XYZ file of C-alpha atoms in Angstrom:
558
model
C 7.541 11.682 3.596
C 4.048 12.606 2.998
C 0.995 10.662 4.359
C -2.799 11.218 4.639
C -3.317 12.665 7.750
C -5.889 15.746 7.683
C -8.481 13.844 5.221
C -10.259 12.721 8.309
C -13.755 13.972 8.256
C -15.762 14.671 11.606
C -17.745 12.168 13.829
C -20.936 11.965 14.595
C -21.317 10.724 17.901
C -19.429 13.190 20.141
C -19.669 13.192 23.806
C -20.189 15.925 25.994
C -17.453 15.758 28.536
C -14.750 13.546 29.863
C -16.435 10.573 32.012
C -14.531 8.947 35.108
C -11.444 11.826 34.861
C -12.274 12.595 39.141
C -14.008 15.357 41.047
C -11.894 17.834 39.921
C -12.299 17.395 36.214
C -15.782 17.191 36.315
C -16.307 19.938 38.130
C -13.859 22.171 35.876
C -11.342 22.796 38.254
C -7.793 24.673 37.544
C -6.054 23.217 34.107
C -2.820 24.800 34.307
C -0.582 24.932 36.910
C 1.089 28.200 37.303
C -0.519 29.190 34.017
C -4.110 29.002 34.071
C -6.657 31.927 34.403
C -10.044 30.159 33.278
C -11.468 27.218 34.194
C -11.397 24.474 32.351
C -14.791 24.288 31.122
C -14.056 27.991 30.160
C -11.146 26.777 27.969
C -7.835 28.432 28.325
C -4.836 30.246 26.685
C -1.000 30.073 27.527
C 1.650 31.691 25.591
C 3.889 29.433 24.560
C 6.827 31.628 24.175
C 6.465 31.429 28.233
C 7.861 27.778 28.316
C 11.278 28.081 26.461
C 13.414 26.504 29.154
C 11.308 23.390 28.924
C 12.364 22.286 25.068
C 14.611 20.042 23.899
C 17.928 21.767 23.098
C 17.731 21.834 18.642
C 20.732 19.653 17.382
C 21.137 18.806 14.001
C 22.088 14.957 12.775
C 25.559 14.847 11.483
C 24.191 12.430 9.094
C 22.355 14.441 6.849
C 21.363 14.469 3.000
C 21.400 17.942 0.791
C 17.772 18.399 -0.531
C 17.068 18.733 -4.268
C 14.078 21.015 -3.645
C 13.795 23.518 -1.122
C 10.496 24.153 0.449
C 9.041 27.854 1.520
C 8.731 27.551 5.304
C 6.419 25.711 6.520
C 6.690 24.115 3.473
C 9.125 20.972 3.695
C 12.118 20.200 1.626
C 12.124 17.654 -1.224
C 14.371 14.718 -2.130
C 13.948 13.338 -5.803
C 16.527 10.602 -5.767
C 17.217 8.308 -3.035
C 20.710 7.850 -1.559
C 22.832 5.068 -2.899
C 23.956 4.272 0.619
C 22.691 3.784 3.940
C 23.877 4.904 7.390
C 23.245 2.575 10.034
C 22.277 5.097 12.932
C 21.185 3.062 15.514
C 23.429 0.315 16.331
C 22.127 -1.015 19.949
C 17.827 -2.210 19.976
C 16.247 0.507 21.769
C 14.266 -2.246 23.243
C 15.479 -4.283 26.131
C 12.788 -5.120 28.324
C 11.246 -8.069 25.524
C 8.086 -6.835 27.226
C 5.245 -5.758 24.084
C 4.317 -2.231 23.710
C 0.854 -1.530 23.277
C 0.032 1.560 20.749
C -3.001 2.596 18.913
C -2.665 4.722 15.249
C -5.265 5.500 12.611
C -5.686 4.322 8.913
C -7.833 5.818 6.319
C -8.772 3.135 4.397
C -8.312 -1.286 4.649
C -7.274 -1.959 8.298
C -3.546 -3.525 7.848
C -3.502 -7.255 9.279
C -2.172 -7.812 13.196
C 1.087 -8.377 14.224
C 0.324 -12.138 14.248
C 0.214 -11.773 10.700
C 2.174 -9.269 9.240
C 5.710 -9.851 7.798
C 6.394 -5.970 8.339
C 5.702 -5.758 11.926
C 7.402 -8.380 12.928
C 10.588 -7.374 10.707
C 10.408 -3.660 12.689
C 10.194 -5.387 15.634
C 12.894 -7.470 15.543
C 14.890 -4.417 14.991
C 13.280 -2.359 18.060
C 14.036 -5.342 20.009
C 10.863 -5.038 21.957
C 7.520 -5.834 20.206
C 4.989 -2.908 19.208
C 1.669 -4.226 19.032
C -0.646 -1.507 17.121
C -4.166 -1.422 17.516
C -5.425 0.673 14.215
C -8.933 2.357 14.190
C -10.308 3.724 11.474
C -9.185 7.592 11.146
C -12.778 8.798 10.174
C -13.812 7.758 14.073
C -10.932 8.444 15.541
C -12.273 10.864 18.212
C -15.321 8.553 19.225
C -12.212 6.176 20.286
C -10.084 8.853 21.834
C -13.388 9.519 24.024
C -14.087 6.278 25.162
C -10.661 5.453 26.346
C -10.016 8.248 27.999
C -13.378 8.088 29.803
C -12.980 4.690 31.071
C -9.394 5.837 31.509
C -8.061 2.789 29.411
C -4.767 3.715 27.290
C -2.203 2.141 25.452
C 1.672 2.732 26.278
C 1.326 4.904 23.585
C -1.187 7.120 21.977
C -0.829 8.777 18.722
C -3.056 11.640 18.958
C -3.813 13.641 15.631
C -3.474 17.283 15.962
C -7.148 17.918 14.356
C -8.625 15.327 17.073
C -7.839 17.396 19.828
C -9.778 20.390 19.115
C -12.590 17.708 19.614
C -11.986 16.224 22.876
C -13.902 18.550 25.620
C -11.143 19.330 28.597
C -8.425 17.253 26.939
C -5.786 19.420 29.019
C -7.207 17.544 31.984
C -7.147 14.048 30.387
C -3.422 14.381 30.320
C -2.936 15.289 33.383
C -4.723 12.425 34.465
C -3.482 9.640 31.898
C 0.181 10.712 30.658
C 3.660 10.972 31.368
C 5.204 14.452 32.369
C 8.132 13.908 29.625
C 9.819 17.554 30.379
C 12.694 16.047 32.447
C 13.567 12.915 30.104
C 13.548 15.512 26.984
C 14.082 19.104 28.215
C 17.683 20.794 27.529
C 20.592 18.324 27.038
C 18.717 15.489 28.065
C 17.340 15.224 24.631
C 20.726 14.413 23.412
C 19.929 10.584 24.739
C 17.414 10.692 21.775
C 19.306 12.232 18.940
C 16.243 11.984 16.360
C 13.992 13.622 18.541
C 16.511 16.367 19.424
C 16.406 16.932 15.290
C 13.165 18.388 15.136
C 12.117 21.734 14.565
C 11.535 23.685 17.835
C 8.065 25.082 16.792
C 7.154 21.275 16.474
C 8.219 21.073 20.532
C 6.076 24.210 21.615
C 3.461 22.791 20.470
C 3.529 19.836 22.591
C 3.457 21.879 25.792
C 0.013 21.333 28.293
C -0.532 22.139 31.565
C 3.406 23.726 31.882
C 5.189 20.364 30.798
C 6.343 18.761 27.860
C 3.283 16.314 27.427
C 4.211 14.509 24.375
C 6.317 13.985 21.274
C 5.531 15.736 18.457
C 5.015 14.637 14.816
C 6.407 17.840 12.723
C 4.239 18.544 10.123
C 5.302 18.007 5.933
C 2.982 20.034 4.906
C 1.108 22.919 5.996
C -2.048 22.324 4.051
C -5.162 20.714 5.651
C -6.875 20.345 2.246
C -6.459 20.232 -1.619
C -8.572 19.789 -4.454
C -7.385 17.088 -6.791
C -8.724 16.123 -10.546
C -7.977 13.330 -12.633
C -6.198 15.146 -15.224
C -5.892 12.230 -17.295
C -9.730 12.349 -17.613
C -9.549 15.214 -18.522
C -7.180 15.857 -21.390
C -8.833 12.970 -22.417
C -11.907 15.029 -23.069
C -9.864 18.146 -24.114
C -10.506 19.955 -20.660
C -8.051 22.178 -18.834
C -7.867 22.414 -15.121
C -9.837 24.948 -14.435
C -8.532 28.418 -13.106
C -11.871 30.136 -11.524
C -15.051 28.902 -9.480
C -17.065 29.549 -12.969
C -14.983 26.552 -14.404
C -15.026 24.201 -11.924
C -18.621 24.433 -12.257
C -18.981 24.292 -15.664
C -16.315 21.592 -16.312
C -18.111 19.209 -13.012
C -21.163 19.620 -15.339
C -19.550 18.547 -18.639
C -17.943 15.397 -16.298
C -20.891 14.628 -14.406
C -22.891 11.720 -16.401
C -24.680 9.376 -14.357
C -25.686 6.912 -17.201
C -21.553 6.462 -17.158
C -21.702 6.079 -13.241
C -19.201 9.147 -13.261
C -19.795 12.346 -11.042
C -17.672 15.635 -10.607
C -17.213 15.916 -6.704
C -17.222 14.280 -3.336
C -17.884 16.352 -0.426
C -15.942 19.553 -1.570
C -17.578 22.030 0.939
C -14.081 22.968 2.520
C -12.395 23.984 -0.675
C -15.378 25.840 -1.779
C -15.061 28.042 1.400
C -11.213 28.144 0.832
C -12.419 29.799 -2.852
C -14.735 32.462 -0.888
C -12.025 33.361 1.349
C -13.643 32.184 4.487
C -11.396 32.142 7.568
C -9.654 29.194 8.659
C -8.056 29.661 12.195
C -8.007 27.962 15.075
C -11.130 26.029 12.910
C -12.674 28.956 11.609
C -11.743 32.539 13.529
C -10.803 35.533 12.483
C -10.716 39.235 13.318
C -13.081 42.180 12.396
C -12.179 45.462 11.604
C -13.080 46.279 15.112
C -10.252 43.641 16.927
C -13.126 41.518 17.899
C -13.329 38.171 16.630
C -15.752 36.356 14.792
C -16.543 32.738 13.129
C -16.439 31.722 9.942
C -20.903 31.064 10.400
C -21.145 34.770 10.859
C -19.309 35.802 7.910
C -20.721 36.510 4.054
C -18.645 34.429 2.226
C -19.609 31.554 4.388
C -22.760 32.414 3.772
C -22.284 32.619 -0.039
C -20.233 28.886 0.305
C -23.181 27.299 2.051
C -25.225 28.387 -1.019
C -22.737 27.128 -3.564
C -22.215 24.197 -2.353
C -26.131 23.445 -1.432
C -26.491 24.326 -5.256
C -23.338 21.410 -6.289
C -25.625 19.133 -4.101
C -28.624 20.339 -5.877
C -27.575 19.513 -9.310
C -26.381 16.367 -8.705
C -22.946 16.903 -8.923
C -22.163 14.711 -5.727
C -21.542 10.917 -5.946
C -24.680 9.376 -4.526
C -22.159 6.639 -2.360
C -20.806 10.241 -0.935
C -24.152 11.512 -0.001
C -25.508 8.303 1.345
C -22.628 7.411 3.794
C -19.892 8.865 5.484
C -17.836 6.128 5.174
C -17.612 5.945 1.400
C -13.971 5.451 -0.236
C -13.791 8.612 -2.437
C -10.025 7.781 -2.823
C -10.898 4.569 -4.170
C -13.664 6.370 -6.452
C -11.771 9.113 -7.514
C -8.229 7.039 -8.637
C -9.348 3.736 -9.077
C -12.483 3.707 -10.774
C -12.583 7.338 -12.083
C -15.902 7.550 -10.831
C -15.249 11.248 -9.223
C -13.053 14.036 -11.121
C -12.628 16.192 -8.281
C -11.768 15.600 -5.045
C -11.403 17.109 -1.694
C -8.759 15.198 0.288
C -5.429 15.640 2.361
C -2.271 16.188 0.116
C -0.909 13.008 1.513
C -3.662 10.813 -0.187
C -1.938 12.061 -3.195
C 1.220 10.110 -3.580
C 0.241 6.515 -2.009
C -3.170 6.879 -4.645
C -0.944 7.148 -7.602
C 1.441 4.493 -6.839
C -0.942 2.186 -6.021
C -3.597 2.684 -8.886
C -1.186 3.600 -11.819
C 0.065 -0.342 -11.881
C -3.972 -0.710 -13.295
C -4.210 1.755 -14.782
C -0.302 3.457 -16.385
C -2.201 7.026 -17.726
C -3.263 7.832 -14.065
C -2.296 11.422 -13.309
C -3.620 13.079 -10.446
C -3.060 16.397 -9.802
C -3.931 19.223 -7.415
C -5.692 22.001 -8.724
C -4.352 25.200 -7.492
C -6.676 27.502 -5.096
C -8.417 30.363 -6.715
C -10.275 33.069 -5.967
C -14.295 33.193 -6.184
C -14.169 36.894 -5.428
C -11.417 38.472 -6.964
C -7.629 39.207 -5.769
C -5.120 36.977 -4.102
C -6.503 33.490 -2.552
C -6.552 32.668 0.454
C -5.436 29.367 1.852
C -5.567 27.359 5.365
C -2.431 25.890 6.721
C -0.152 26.203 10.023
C 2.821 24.615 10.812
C 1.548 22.671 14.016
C 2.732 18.759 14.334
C 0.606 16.608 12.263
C -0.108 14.380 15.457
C 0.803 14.191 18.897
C 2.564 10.500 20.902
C 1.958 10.564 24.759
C 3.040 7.913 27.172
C 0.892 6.163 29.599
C 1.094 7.625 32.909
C 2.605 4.997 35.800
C 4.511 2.941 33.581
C 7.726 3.483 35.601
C 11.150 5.860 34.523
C 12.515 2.761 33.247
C 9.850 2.080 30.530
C 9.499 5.640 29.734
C 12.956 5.433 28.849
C 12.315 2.355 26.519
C 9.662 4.214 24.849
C 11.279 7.025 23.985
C 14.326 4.778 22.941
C 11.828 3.645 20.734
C 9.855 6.236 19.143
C 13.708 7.425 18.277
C 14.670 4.661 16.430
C 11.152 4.910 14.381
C 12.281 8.639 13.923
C 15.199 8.120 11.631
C 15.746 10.363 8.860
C 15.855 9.619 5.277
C 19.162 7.860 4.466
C 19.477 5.716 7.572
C 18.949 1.735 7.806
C 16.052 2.148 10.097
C 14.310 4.611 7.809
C 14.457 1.794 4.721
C 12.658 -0.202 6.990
C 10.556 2.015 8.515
C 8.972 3.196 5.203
C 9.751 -0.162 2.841
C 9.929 -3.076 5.023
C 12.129 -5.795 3.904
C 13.730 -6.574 0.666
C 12.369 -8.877 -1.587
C 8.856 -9.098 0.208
C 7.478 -5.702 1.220
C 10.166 -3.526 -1.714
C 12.486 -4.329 -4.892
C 15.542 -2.704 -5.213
C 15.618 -0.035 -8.337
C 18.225 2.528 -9.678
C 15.779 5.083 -7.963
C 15.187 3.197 -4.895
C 12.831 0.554 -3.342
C 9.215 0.172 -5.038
C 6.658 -1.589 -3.021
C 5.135 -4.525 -3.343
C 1.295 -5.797 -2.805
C 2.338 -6.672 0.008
C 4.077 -3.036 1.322
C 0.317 -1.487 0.401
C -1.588 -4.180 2.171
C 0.820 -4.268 5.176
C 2.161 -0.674 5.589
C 0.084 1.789 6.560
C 2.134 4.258 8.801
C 1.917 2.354 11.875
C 5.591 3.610 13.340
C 5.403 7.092 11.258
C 2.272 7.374 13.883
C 4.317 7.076 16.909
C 7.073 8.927 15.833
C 8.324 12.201 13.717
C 10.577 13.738 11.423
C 12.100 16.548 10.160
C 9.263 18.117 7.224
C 11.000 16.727 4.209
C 9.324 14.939 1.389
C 10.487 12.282 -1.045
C 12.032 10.138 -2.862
C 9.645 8.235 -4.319
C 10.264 5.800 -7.298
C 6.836 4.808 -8.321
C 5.972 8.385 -8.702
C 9.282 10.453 -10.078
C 7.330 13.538 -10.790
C 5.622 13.695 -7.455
C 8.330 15.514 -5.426
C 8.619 18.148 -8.174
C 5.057 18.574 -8.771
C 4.363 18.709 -5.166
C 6.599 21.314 -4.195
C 5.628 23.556 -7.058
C 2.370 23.395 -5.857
C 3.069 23.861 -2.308
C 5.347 26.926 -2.917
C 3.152 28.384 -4.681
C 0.089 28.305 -2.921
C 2.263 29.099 0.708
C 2.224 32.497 -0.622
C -1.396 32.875 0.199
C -1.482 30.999 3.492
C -4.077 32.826 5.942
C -2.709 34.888 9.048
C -3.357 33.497 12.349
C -4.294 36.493 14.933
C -3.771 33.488 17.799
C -0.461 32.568 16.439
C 1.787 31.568 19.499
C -1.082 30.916 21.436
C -2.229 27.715 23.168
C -5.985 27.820 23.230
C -8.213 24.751 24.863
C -11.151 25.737 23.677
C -14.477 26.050 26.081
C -16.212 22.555 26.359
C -19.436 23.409 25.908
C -17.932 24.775 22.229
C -15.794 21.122 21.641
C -19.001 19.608 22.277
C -21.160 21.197 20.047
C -18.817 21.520 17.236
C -19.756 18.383 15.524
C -23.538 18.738 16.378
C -23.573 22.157 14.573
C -21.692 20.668 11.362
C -24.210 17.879 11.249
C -26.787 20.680 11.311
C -25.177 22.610 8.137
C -24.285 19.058 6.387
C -28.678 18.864 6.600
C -29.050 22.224 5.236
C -25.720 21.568 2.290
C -28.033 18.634 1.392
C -31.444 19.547 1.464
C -32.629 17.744 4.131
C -33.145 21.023 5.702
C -34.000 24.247 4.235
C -30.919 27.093 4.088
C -33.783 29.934 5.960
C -32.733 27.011 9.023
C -28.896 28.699 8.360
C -29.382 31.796 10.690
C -31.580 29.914 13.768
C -28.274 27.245 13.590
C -26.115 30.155 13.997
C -27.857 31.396 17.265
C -27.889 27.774 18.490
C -24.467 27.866 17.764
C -23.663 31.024 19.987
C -25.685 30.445 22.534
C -23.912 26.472 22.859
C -20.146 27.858 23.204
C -19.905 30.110 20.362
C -19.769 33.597 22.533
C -17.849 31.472 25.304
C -15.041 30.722 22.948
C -15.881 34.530 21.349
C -14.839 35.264 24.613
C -11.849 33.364 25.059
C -10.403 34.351 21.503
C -10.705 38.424 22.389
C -8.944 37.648 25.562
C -6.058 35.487 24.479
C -4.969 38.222 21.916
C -2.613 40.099 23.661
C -0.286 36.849 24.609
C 0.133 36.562 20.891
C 3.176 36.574 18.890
């Protein structure tokens, strides 16, 4: 299934280092064991090709469906129509101890009420046969969270980690060491069989889940590969006898036909990713890529980010923006965009897509969002970001005991089931009558399923990348996949790929700092002649560290 995941935007407040993680990991001391030749402060690389013996052995779920669609790798498969019966996978509860699990998730959006109150988590619950009790924070501040905890060393059982948080946590190799469970004997080899779901995913998923020389966590497999799309209403505008536009020169020229004020209707929210995706500006590992020379370089030292930055400083400049976008970060541009119709454009994850146009078409039956398909501002193919590393990351809390590691993983199993299963139905739809109806083309959701659901157990769990079915919204399978196998075509080469990097603290650290700096300049609270004096802050505040890093982590890649 698809879910918002990568629509989170940055955070403000970002601390400089791990607080209260001992001596050791304040001083910088050795991050990998066996593995390691920087400092942690430095950052480090490991190939991950180095750590076979440690995965799960692969084995496929003799209770599987055949896909209608088939996705381009890393594209996922697609399932229009929903099974007509359901395979009860799990027959024991994976929980036995009665004792509650604490857990902590995100959600974009309303927070979903407690388990005190929620008819959905207490119906999952009764299945696990243990109690999950989620504590949701808000997505767009995840990583402020993530640093407090683990400086005052204060986890839950477990910890959904999202795979674009980590990049933002200085020494977060360390943090593991110091706060989670070594999983690589419960889940290496055959021993994954005791956890058939997780034994289902994708290998590539598992690598990526390797720090320090151990299996740290369970990985979420991505369904999807793309961090970002730009979406219209396309029902506004056939209305107004618009096509979706095909070049940079029509997006602009349709957001200024759109854009009307008096109407309380604007073109864009902040759209400053896709914009560089148009210019061609690089994308890995956050931004890196190589010169003709084999040395690397960021995305802030490259022309087309340069010619970006002035683009989108000139969609800022002519008012294009929604003023609730420019005046706080925390502004709904879902809700704007396909509820009110107040935005035509937006920038978003592809998983706001679906959920949006369930939810909003039972208002308002012409809804049609979209995805407009990347372009080119400079001529030839597009380029587009993606990877195929896990959506999000679930670690255990270290010292909890072999027993209770055991029930955890039992656990995050069951919420792994795969389309088709009993445990899936409830996963996703909660229970009959209350949180879903039945339907020739499966459950719909209720209020209730979009007030109560919001991905609590998908959080803590993972599938295999498949997409689909989805009732409310019978084209959105089709539609999505066309899209996505399209656009894979152009998805950017990583020069890293294979490669574990933890990148240099001081870098982490000032990553968010340095945004806030070009946000200033995007929005002309600074002027763009600041752009090259943010630059050299930039270098001189990681950027040649991690320069550094990058050059010498090339030849471990695959």
């Amino acid at each position: 299934m698809t879910y918002q995941y990568r629509g989170a935007k940055s955070t403000r407040r970002h601390f400089l280092g791990l607080v209260g993680l001992g001596a050791a990991a304040v001083a910088g001391g050795p991050l990998l064991s066996g593995c390691s030749e920087k400092p942690a402060g430095s950052g480090t690389a490991q190939n991950l090709d180095a750590f076979a013996d440690l995965l799960p052995t692969h084995k496929e779920l003799a209770e599987s469906i055949t896909p209608d669609i088939i996705g381009t790798r890393p594209v996922p498969d697609g399932y229009t129509r929903y099974p007509s019966s359901l395979v009860d996978l799990i027959t024991e509860k994976p929980g036995t101890s009665g004792k509650e699990i604490s857990a902590m998730t995100p959600q974009w959006g309303p927070a979903p009420p407690g388990i005190a109150q929620s008819a959905y988590l207490q119906a999952v619950n009764a299945e696990l046969g243990t109690p999950v009790n989620f504590a949701v924070q808000d997505g767009n501040t995840y990583a402020d969270k993530l640093n407090a905890m683990f400086g005052g060393r204060d986890v839950p059982e477990l910890l959904c980690v999202p795979g674009w948080e980590v990049e933002k946590i200085p020494r977060f190799a360390q943090a593991i060491d110091v706060l989670f469970e070594d999983l690589t004997e419960h889940l290496k080899g055959d021993a994954a069989n005791n956890y058939p779901m997780l034994a289902s995913f994708p290998t590539g998923a598992w690598r990526h889940a390797i720090w320090n020389g151990r299996l740290a966590a369970v990985p979420n497999p991505t369904d999807g590969p793309f961090p970002w799309a730009m979406f219209t209403r396309k029902d506004l505008l056939d209305a107004r006898g618009l096509a979706v536009p095909a070049s940079l020169d029509e997006l602009l020229a349709i957001a200024k036909q759109v854009t009307d004020p008096a109407k309380k209707v604007w073109a864009f929210n902040d759209v400053f990713a896709m914009i560089q995706m148009y210019h061609k500006v690089p994308g890995s590992k956050g931004g890196w890529r190589l010169r003709s020379d084999g040395t690397p370089e960021f995305k802030y030292e490259t022309p087309e980010f340069r010619q970006a930055l002035e683009v989108m400083a000139k969609i800022y400049q002519d008012g294009l923006v929604h003023p609730d976008i420019i005046a706080s970060r925390g502004a709904d541009s879902a809700q704007l965009f396909a509820k009110n119709g107040a935005i035509v454009f937006t920038q978003d994850g592809v998983g706001m897509w679906q959920p949006a146009q369930a939810e909003h078409q039972k208002v308002n039956p012409k809804l049609n969002i979209q995805p407009v398909p990347i372009f080119s501002a400079t001529g030839g193919d597009p380029l587009v970001w993606g990877d195929d590393e896990p959506i999000s990351f679930t670690f255990v809390k270290k010292g909890v005991g072999k027993e209770r590691v055991e029930e955890l993983l039992r656990v995050i199993n069951w919420c792994s089931a795969p389309l088709g299963s009993q445990e899936a139905q409830l996963r996703d739809y909660g229970v009959e009558g209350r949180h879903h109806t039945p339907g020739p083309n499966g459950p719909r959701k209720t209020d209730l399923a979009f007030k109560e659901i919001a991905n609590q157990y998908f959080f803590i769990s993972g599938r295999n990348p498949t997409v689909g079915p989805y009732p409310d919204t019978t084209n959105y399978v089709q539609d999505l996949l066309t899209y996505s196998n399209e656009m894979v075509k152009y998805l950017e080469k990583d020069p890293w790929h294979g490669v574990k990097l933890e990148m240099p603290a001081a870098y982490k650290a000032n990553q968010v700092p340095t945004e806030d700096k070009i946000n200033d300049v995007l929005r002309g609270r600074r002027p763009l002649s600041d752009f090259e004096a943010i630059v050299q802050e930039w270098k001189a505040n990681g950027g040649e560290e991690a320069r550094r890093l990058l050059a010498e982590s090339l030849p471990k890649a695959g």
